[in-house]
Amino acid sequence: MATHRFHPTRYFNAIGVAEPCLRVADGDTVVTDTIDASGLDAREVAVASRPNPMTGPFFIEGAEPGDTLAVRIDRLTPSRATGWTYSPLALTVLDPAAILDRPPQQRVVWNIDREAGTVRLQDKVKGLEDFAPPIQPMIGCFGVAPAFGQALSTATSAQNGGNMDYRLFAPGTTAWFPVSVRGALFYLGDGHACQGDGEITGTGIETSFEMEVTFRVLKRTITWPRGETADDIFTVGNARPLDQALQHATTEMSRWLGEDYGLDARAASHLMGQVVRYDVGNVFNPAFTVACRIAKRWLPKR
């Protein structure tokens, strides 16, 4: 097991089959840089311009179609002292009647104070003079090459992962992705210093990061992304409308409870019906994200 330090010279805004930037072994760790769209020269993008430039793809030796790639998020460190967001609230989260009253779109800069552990608007906004939420780094967009030779925009998400903007994709979480191509071809980027549920203004606090992740190849098959923290397990559905994303996440959790915890469909429904929690990921982009989450304390012992 080795640690690789990789400094990218090109970025992608689609997740698909491409020449690997680095080959690593099962169990290896990668420390790499990511950038946000504001720091990107259009000439550096390998696939048509715009959003969410990705670092990668990383080829993981031993990963084959039908396997699962487990990605442990070890560390997310902002590499700039500023980030940016937009206002106002997105069209997708407002009543139609309220859309006419929206103010014009505006881009603002936030100071990222790593010593204080907070983020703060650079320009004063009335009523928010003392607003300084904690830095809570997360990965907005990451995943593996999808099936059937597709290349999916980093503005959306699917079974391979992508732009999910789920707040639990943070340090200490292990994310699982279904492998569809040899080597998995893993991409990551779109780091946020802070973000509420849903990415409801269209951005988190976008900034550049140094990210550290560790890969494991699991010889098992999953259908949708999964994840595990110290306290919870969760499954992720990506689709539109929102209820379809919830259905994908719920079905995947029922499968997981059967595969690893010995619960048949009836037992799983009793457990899920009382203790499941649903979290909203991205509700701004073409596919919405819903996570189905269960606290580990409720799970049968394996």
GROMACS .gro file of C-alpha atoms in nm:
model
  302
    1MET     CA    1   0.000   0.000   0.000
    2ALA     CA    2   0.151   0.327  -0.117
    3THR     CA    3   0.069   0.697  -0.105
    4HIS     CA    4   0.083   0.886  -0.435
    5ARG     CA    5   0.100   1.265  -0.470
    6PHE     CA    6  -0.049   1.379  -0.799
    7HIS     CA    7  -0.061   1.734  -0.938
    8PRO     CA    8  -0.302   1.751  -1.235
    9THR     CA    9  -0.232   1.945  -1.551
   10ARG     CA   10  -0.569   1.881  -1.715
   11TYR     CA   11  -0.928   1.863  -1.594
   12PHE     CA   12  -1.253   1.710  -1.718
   13ASN     CA   13  -1.613   1.827  -1.697
   14ALA     CA   14  -1.753   1.488  -1.796
   15ILE     CA   15  -1.706   1.152  -1.624
   16GLY     CA   16  -1.633   0.876  -1.873
   17VAL     CA   17  -1.362   0.667  -2.035
   18ALA     CA   18  -1.038   0.864  -2.081
   19GLU     CA   19  -0.664   0.803  -2.059
   20PRO     CA   20  -0.581   0.749  -1.689
   21CYS     CA   21  -0.380   1.021  -1.520
   22LEU     CA   22  -0.237   0.771  -1.270
   23ARG     CA   23  -0.251   0.397  -1.203
   24VAL     CA   24  -0.270   0.287  -0.840
   25ALA     CA   25  -0.302  -0.044  -0.657
   26ASP     CA   26  -0.589  -0.168  -0.445
   27GLY     CA   27  -0.530  -0.020  -0.098
   28ASP     CA   28  -0.329   0.279  -0.219
   29THR     CA   29  -0.384   0.639  -0.111
   30VAL     CA   30  -0.385   0.940  -0.344
   31VAL     CA   31  -0.322   1.300  -0.241
   32THR     CA   32  -0.421   1.536  -0.520
   33ASP     CA   33  -0.530   1.888  -0.606
   34THR     CA   34  -0.874   1.995  -0.725
   35ILE     CA   35  -0.987   2.333  -0.853
   36ASP     CA   36  -1.318   2.514  -0.878
   37ALA     CA   37  -1.452   2.667  -1.200
   38SER     CA   38  -1.332   3.019  -1.111
   39GLY     CA   39  -0.971   2.903  -1.115
   40LEU     CA   40  -0.993   2.727  -1.450
   41ASP     CA   41  -0.852   2.847  -1.777
   42ALA     CA   42  -1.087   2.715  -2.047
   43ARG     CA   43  -0.789   2.581  -2.243
   44GLU     CA   44  -0.713   2.339  -1.960
   45VAL     CA   45  -1.044   2.155  -1.987
   46ALA     CA   46  -1.010   1.827  -2.176
   47VAL     CA   47  -1.382   1.798  -2.253
   48ALA     CA   48  -1.599   2.099  -2.351
   49SER     CA   49  -1.601   2.387  -2.102
   50ARG     CA   50  -1.781   2.443  -1.776
   51PRO     CA   51  -1.894   2.327  -1.461
   52ASN     CA   52  -1.718   2.123  -1.195
   53PRO     CA   53  -1.371   2.052  -1.335
   54MET     CA   54  -1.267   1.702  -1.230
   55THR     CA   55  -0.924   1.563  -1.145
   56GLY     CA   56  -0.863   1.215  -1.285
   57PRO     CA   57  -0.932   0.959  -1.402
   58PHE     CA   58  -0.745   0.730  -1.164
   59PHE     CA   59  -0.710   0.366  -1.274
   60ILE     CA   60  -0.736   0.124  -0.979
   61GLU     CA   61  -0.564  -0.205  -1.050
   62GLY     CA   62  -0.786  -0.508  -1.001
   63ALA     CA   63  -1.116  -0.325  -1.038
   64GLU     CA   64  -1.336  -0.503  -1.292
   65PRO     CA   65  -1.694  -0.455  -1.414
   66GLY     CA   66  -1.932  -0.587  -1.148
   67ASP     CA   67  -1.699  -0.497  -0.860
   68THR     CA   68  -1.743  -0.213  -0.611
   69LEU     CA   69  -1.490   0.066  -0.558
   70ALA     CA   70  -1.473   0.184  -0.196
   71VAL     CA   71  -1.327   0.534  -0.159
   72ARG     CA   72  -1.240   0.647   0.192
   73ILE     CA   73  -1.231   1.027   0.222
   74ASP     CA   74  -0.931   1.080   0.447
   75ARG     CA   75  -0.880   1.456   0.425
   76LEU     CA   76  -1.021   1.763   0.247
   77THR     CA   77  -0.808   2.074   0.295
   78PRO     CA   78  -0.903   2.407   0.130
   79SER     CA   79  -0.601   2.540  -0.058
   80ARG     CA   80  -0.731   2.896  -0.098
   81ALA     CA   81  -0.838   3.154   0.159
   82THR     CA   82  -1.150   3.245  -0.039
   83GLY     CA   83  -1.446   3.074  -0.202
   84TRP     CA   84  -1.757   3.189  -0.383
   85THR     CA   85  -2.131   3.131  -0.408
   86TYR     CA   86  -2.430   3.272  -0.590
   87SER     CA   87  -2.759   3.416  -0.469
   88PRO     CA   88  -3.061   3.408  -0.476
   89LEU     CA   89  -3.235   3.075  -0.415
   90ALA     CA   90  -3.266   2.847  -0.718
   91LEU     CA   91  -3.580   2.826  -0.930
   92THR     CA   92  -3.617   2.458  -0.839
   93VAL     CA   93  -3.676   2.527  -0.468
   94LEU     CA   94  -3.923   2.816  -0.491
   95ASP     CA   95  -4.298   2.831  -0.545
   96PRO     CA   96  -4.363   2.939  -0.905
   97ALA     CA   97  -4.534   3.257  -0.785
   98ALA     CA   98  -4.221   3.358  -0.592
   99ILE     CA   99  -3.992   3.338  -0.895
  100LEU     CA  100  -4.103   3.676  -1.030
  101ASP     CA  101  -3.982   3.842  -0.709
  102ARG     CA  102  -3.631   3.692  -0.719
  103PRO     CA  103  -3.350   3.949  -0.721
  104PRO     CA  104  -3.091   3.929  -1.002
  105GLN     CA  105  -2.823   3.663  -0.973
  106GLN     CA  106  -2.516   3.783  -0.783
  107ARG     CA  107  -2.178   3.621  -0.719
  108VAL     CA  108  -2.022   3.681  -0.377
  109VAL     CA  109  -1.687   3.597  -0.219
  110TRP     CA  110  -1.641   3.428   0.119
  111ASN     CA  111  -1.331   3.437   0.338
  112ILE     CA  112  -1.221   3.089   0.452
  113ASP     CA  113  -1.051   3.130   0.790
  114ARG     CA  114  -0.883   2.798   0.862
  115GLU     CA  115  -0.743   2.924   1.194
  116ALA     CA  116  -1.088   3.022   1.323
  117GLY     CA  117  -1.253   2.731   1.141
  118THR     CA  118  -1.523   2.951   0.989
  119VAL     CA  119  -1.640   3.106   0.664
  120ARG     CA  120  -1.762   3.465   0.639
  121LEU     CA  121  -1.897   3.688   0.362
  122GLN     CA  122  -1.627   3.924   0.237
  123ASP     CA  123  -1.871   4.211   0.176
  124LYS     CA  124  -2.117   4.309   0.446
  125VAL     CA  125  -2.477   4.199   0.396
  126LYS     CA  126  -2.743   4.354   0.617
  127GLY     CA  127  -2.845   4.117   0.893
  128LEU     CA  128  -2.549   3.882   0.834
  129GLU     CA  129  -2.271   4.091   0.989
  130ASP     CA  130  -2.201   3.820   1.250
  131PHE     CA  131  -2.281   3.519   1.030
  132ALA     CA  132  -1.980   3.284   1.039
  133PRO     CA  133  -2.076   2.916   0.997
  134PRO     CA  134  -1.810   2.650   1.051
  135ILE     CA  135  -1.593   2.515   0.772
  136GLN     CA  136  -1.744   2.176   0.682
  137PRO     CA  137  -1.555   2.048   0.376
  138MET     CA  138  -1.729   1.804   0.144
  139ILE     CA  139  -1.693   1.663  -0.208
  140GLY     CA  140  -1.968   1.785  -0.438
  141CYS     CA  141  -1.889   1.569  -0.741
  142PHE     CA  142  -1.704   1.236  -0.766
  143GLY     CA  143  -1.754   0.894  -0.914
  144VAL     CA  144  -1.649   0.633  -1.166
  145ALA     CA  145  -1.689   0.594  -1.542
  146PRO     CA  146  -2.047   0.485  -1.623
  147ALA     CA  147  -2.154   0.183  -1.826
  148PHE     CA  148  -2.213   0.154  -2.200
  149GLY     CA  149  -1.934   0.393  -2.299
  150GLN     CA  150  -2.123   0.695  -2.170
  151ALA     CA  151  -1.962   1.022  -2.064
  152LEU     CA  152  -2.187   1.207  -1.819
  153SER     CA  153  -2.161   1.579  -1.751
  154THR     CA  154  -2.031   1.678  -1.408
  155ALA     CA  155  -2.344   1.894  -1.382
  156THR     CA  156  -2.552   1.582  -1.315
  157SER     CA  157  -2.543   1.243  -1.141
  158ALA     CA  158  -2.645   0.882  -1.200
  159GLN     CA  159  -2.564   0.528  -1.082
  160ASN     CA  160  -2.192   0.599  -1.121
  161GLY     CA  161  -2.203   0.892  -0.878
  162GLY     CA  162  -2.134   1.241  -1.012
  163ASN     CA  163  -2.267   1.576  -0.893
  164MET     CA  164  -2.454   1.460  -0.582
  165ASP     CA  165  -2.364   1.747  -0.344
  166TYR     CA  166  -2.446   1.535  -0.039
  167ARG     CA  167  -2.305   1.677   0.284
  168LEU     CA  168  -2.203   1.339   0.429
  169PHE     CA  169  -1.944   1.292   0.153
  170ALA     CA  170  -1.696   1.442   0.397
  171PRO     CA  171  -1.379   1.335   0.581
  172GLY     CA  172  -1.430   1.004   0.760
  173THR     CA  173  -1.688   0.875   0.511
  174THR     CA  174  -1.626   0.578   0.283
  175ALA     CA  175  -1.821   0.600  -0.044
  176TRP     CA  176  -1.896   0.292  -0.258
  177PHE     CA  177  -1.943   0.307  -0.636
  178PRO     CA  178  -2.049   0.032  -0.880
  179VAL     CA  179  -1.765  -0.045  -1.122
  180SER     CA  180  -1.863  -0.058  -1.490
  181VAL     CA  181  -1.526  -0.043  -1.669
  182ARG     CA  182  -1.186  -0.199  -1.608
  183GLY     CA  183  -0.987   0.007  -1.357
  184ALA     CA  184  -1.306   0.190  -1.244
  185LEU     CA  185  -1.168   0.524  -1.377
  186PHE     CA  186  -1.237   0.740  -1.073
  187TYR     CA  187  -1.275   1.120  -1.085
  188LEU     CA  188  -1.313   1.375  -0.805
  189GLY     CA  189  -1.351   1.752  -0.761
  190ASP     CA  190  -1.606   2.024  -0.681
  191GLY     CA  191  -1.488   2.078  -0.324
  192HIS     CA  192  -1.706   2.292  -0.098
  193ALA     CA  193  -1.583   2.462   0.219
  194CYS     CA  194  -1.942   2.473   0.344
  195GLN     CA  195  -2.290   2.399   0.206
  196GLY     CA  196  -2.642   2.347   0.334
  197ASP     CA  197  -2.859   2.057   0.223
  198GLY     CA  198  -2.964   2.062  -0.141
  199GLU     CA  199  -2.713   2.313  -0.280
  200ILE     CA  200  -3.016   2.541  -0.305
  201THR     CA  201  -2.838   2.846  -0.447
  202GLY     CA  202  -2.668   2.639  -0.718
  203THR     CA  203  -2.331   2.629  -0.541
  204GLY     CA  204  -2.169   2.546  -0.212
  205ILE     CA  205  -1.878   2.766  -0.111
  206GLU     CA  206  -1.670   2.669  -0.412
  207THR     CA  207  -1.293   2.663  -0.371
  208SER     CA  208  -0.979   2.466  -0.452
  209PHE     CA  209  -0.873   2.173  -0.234
  210GLU     CA  210  -0.602   1.924  -0.157
  211MET     CA  211  -0.790   1.594  -0.126
  212GLU     CA  212  -0.666   1.265   0.020
  213VAL     CA  213  -0.855   0.942  -0.056
  214THR     CA  214  -0.782   0.571  -0.016
  215PHE     CA  215  -0.911   0.305  -0.258
  216ARG     CA  216  -1.028  -0.050  -0.194
  217VAL     CA  217  -1.170  -0.292  -0.451
  218LEU     CA  218  -1.458  -0.501  -0.318
  219LYS     CA  219  -1.551  -0.818  -0.506
  220ARG     CA  220  -1.923  -0.756  -0.478
  221THR     CA  221  -2.191  -0.589  -0.690
  222ILE     CA  222  -2.402  -0.288  -0.600
  223THR     CA  223  -2.649  -0.090  -0.812
  224TRP     CA  224  -2.637   0.263  -0.664
  225PRO     CA  225  -2.375   0.449  -0.459
  226ARG     CA  226  -2.349   0.360  -0.094
  227GLY     CA  227  -2.166   0.514   0.198
  228GLU     CA  228  -2.061   0.456   0.556
  229THR     CA  229  -1.966   0.693   0.838
  230ALA     CA  230  -1.871   0.613   1.197
  231ASP     CA  231  -2.239   0.628   1.291
  232ASP     CA  232  -2.449   0.552   0.982
  233ILE     CA  233  -2.483   0.361   0.658
  234PHE     CA  234  -2.657   0.524   0.363
  235THR     CA  235  -2.754   0.463   0.002
  236VAL     CA  236  -2.789   0.728  -0.269
  237GLY     CA  237  -3.040   0.759  -0.552
  238ASN     CA  238  -2.992   1.009  -0.835
  239ALA     CA  239  -3.287   1.085  -1.063
  240ARG     CA  240  -3.559   1.332  -1.148
  241PRO     CA  241  -3.830   1.367  -1.021
  242LEU     CA  242  -3.728   1.357  -0.657
  243ASP     CA  243  -3.952   1.063  -0.572
  244GLN     CA  244  -3.766   0.843  -0.823
  245ALA     CA  245  -3.434   0.926  -0.653
  246LEU     CA  246  -3.592   0.829  -0.320
  247GLN     CA  247  -3.713   0.499  -0.470
  248HIS     CA  248  -3.364   0.412  -0.595
  249ALA     CA  249  -3.208   0.490  -0.256
  250THR     CA  250  -3.473   0.296  -0.063
  251THR     CA  251  -3.448  -0.011  -0.286
  252GLU     CA  252  -3.069  -0.012  -0.257
  253MET     CA  253  -3.090   0.007   0.123
  254SER     CA  254  -3.333  -0.286   0.133
  255ARG     CA  255  -3.086  -0.487  -0.078
  256TRP     CA  256  -2.799  -0.394   0.153
  257LEU     CA  257  -2.989  -0.502   0.464
  258GLY     CA  258  -3.050  -0.838   0.298
  259GLU     CA  259  -2.696  -0.890   0.168
  260ASP     CA  260  -2.499  -0.790   0.477
  261TYR     CA  261  -2.740  -0.803   0.771
  262GLY     CA  262  -2.954  -1.109   0.695
  263LEU     CA  263  -3.289  -0.928   0.682
  264ASP     CA  264  -3.550  -1.048   0.436
  265ALA     CA  265  -3.780  -0.795   0.266
  266ARG     CA  266  -4.038  -0.808   0.548
  267ALA     CA  267  -3.782  -0.765   0.826
  268ALA     CA  268  -3.607  -0.486   0.636
  269SER     CA  269  -3.938  -0.303   0.598
  270HIS     CA  270  -4.003  -0.320   0.974
  271LEU     CA  271  -3.661  -0.175   1.052
  272MET     CA  272  -3.661   0.088   0.778
  273GLY     CA  273  -4.018   0.195   0.849
  274GLN     CA  274  -3.925   0.307   1.199
  275VAL     CA  275  -3.565   0.432   1.189
  276VAL     CA  276  -3.477   0.533   0.831
  277ARG     CA  277  -3.384   0.896   0.769
  278TYR     CA  278  -3.394   1.065   0.428
  279ASP     CA  279  -3.144   1.340   0.343
  280VAL     CA  280  -3.166   1.570   0.043
  281GLY     CA  281  -2.856   1.610  -0.173
  282ASN     CA  282  -2.856   1.814  -0.493
  283VAL     CA  283  -3.191   1.964  -0.595
  284PHE     CA  284  -3.047   2.218  -0.838
  285ASN     CA  285  -2.905   2.015  -1.125
  286PRO     CA  286  -3.073   1.786  -1.383
  287ALA     CA  287  -3.079   1.482  -1.153
  288PHE     CA  288  -3.183   1.522  -0.790
  289THR     CA  289  -3.016   1.329  -0.508
  290VAL     CA  290  -3.176   1.156  -0.208
  291ALA     CA  291  -2.986   0.958   0.056
  292CYS     CA  292  -3.153   0.683   0.260
  293ARG     CA  293  -2.969   0.666   0.595
  294ILE     CA  294  -2.982   0.429   0.894
  295ALA     CA  295  -2.793   0.466   1.222
  296LYS     CA  296  -2.565   0.169   1.286
  297ARG     CA  297  -2.704   0.120   1.635
  298TRP     CA  298  -3.022  -0.021   1.480
  299LEU     CA  299  -2.848  -0.277   1.257
  300PRO     CA  300  -2.833  -0.649   1.344
  301LYS     CA  301  -2.488  -0.767   1.441
  302ARG     CA  302  -2.301  -0.923   1.148
   0.00000   0.00000   0.00000
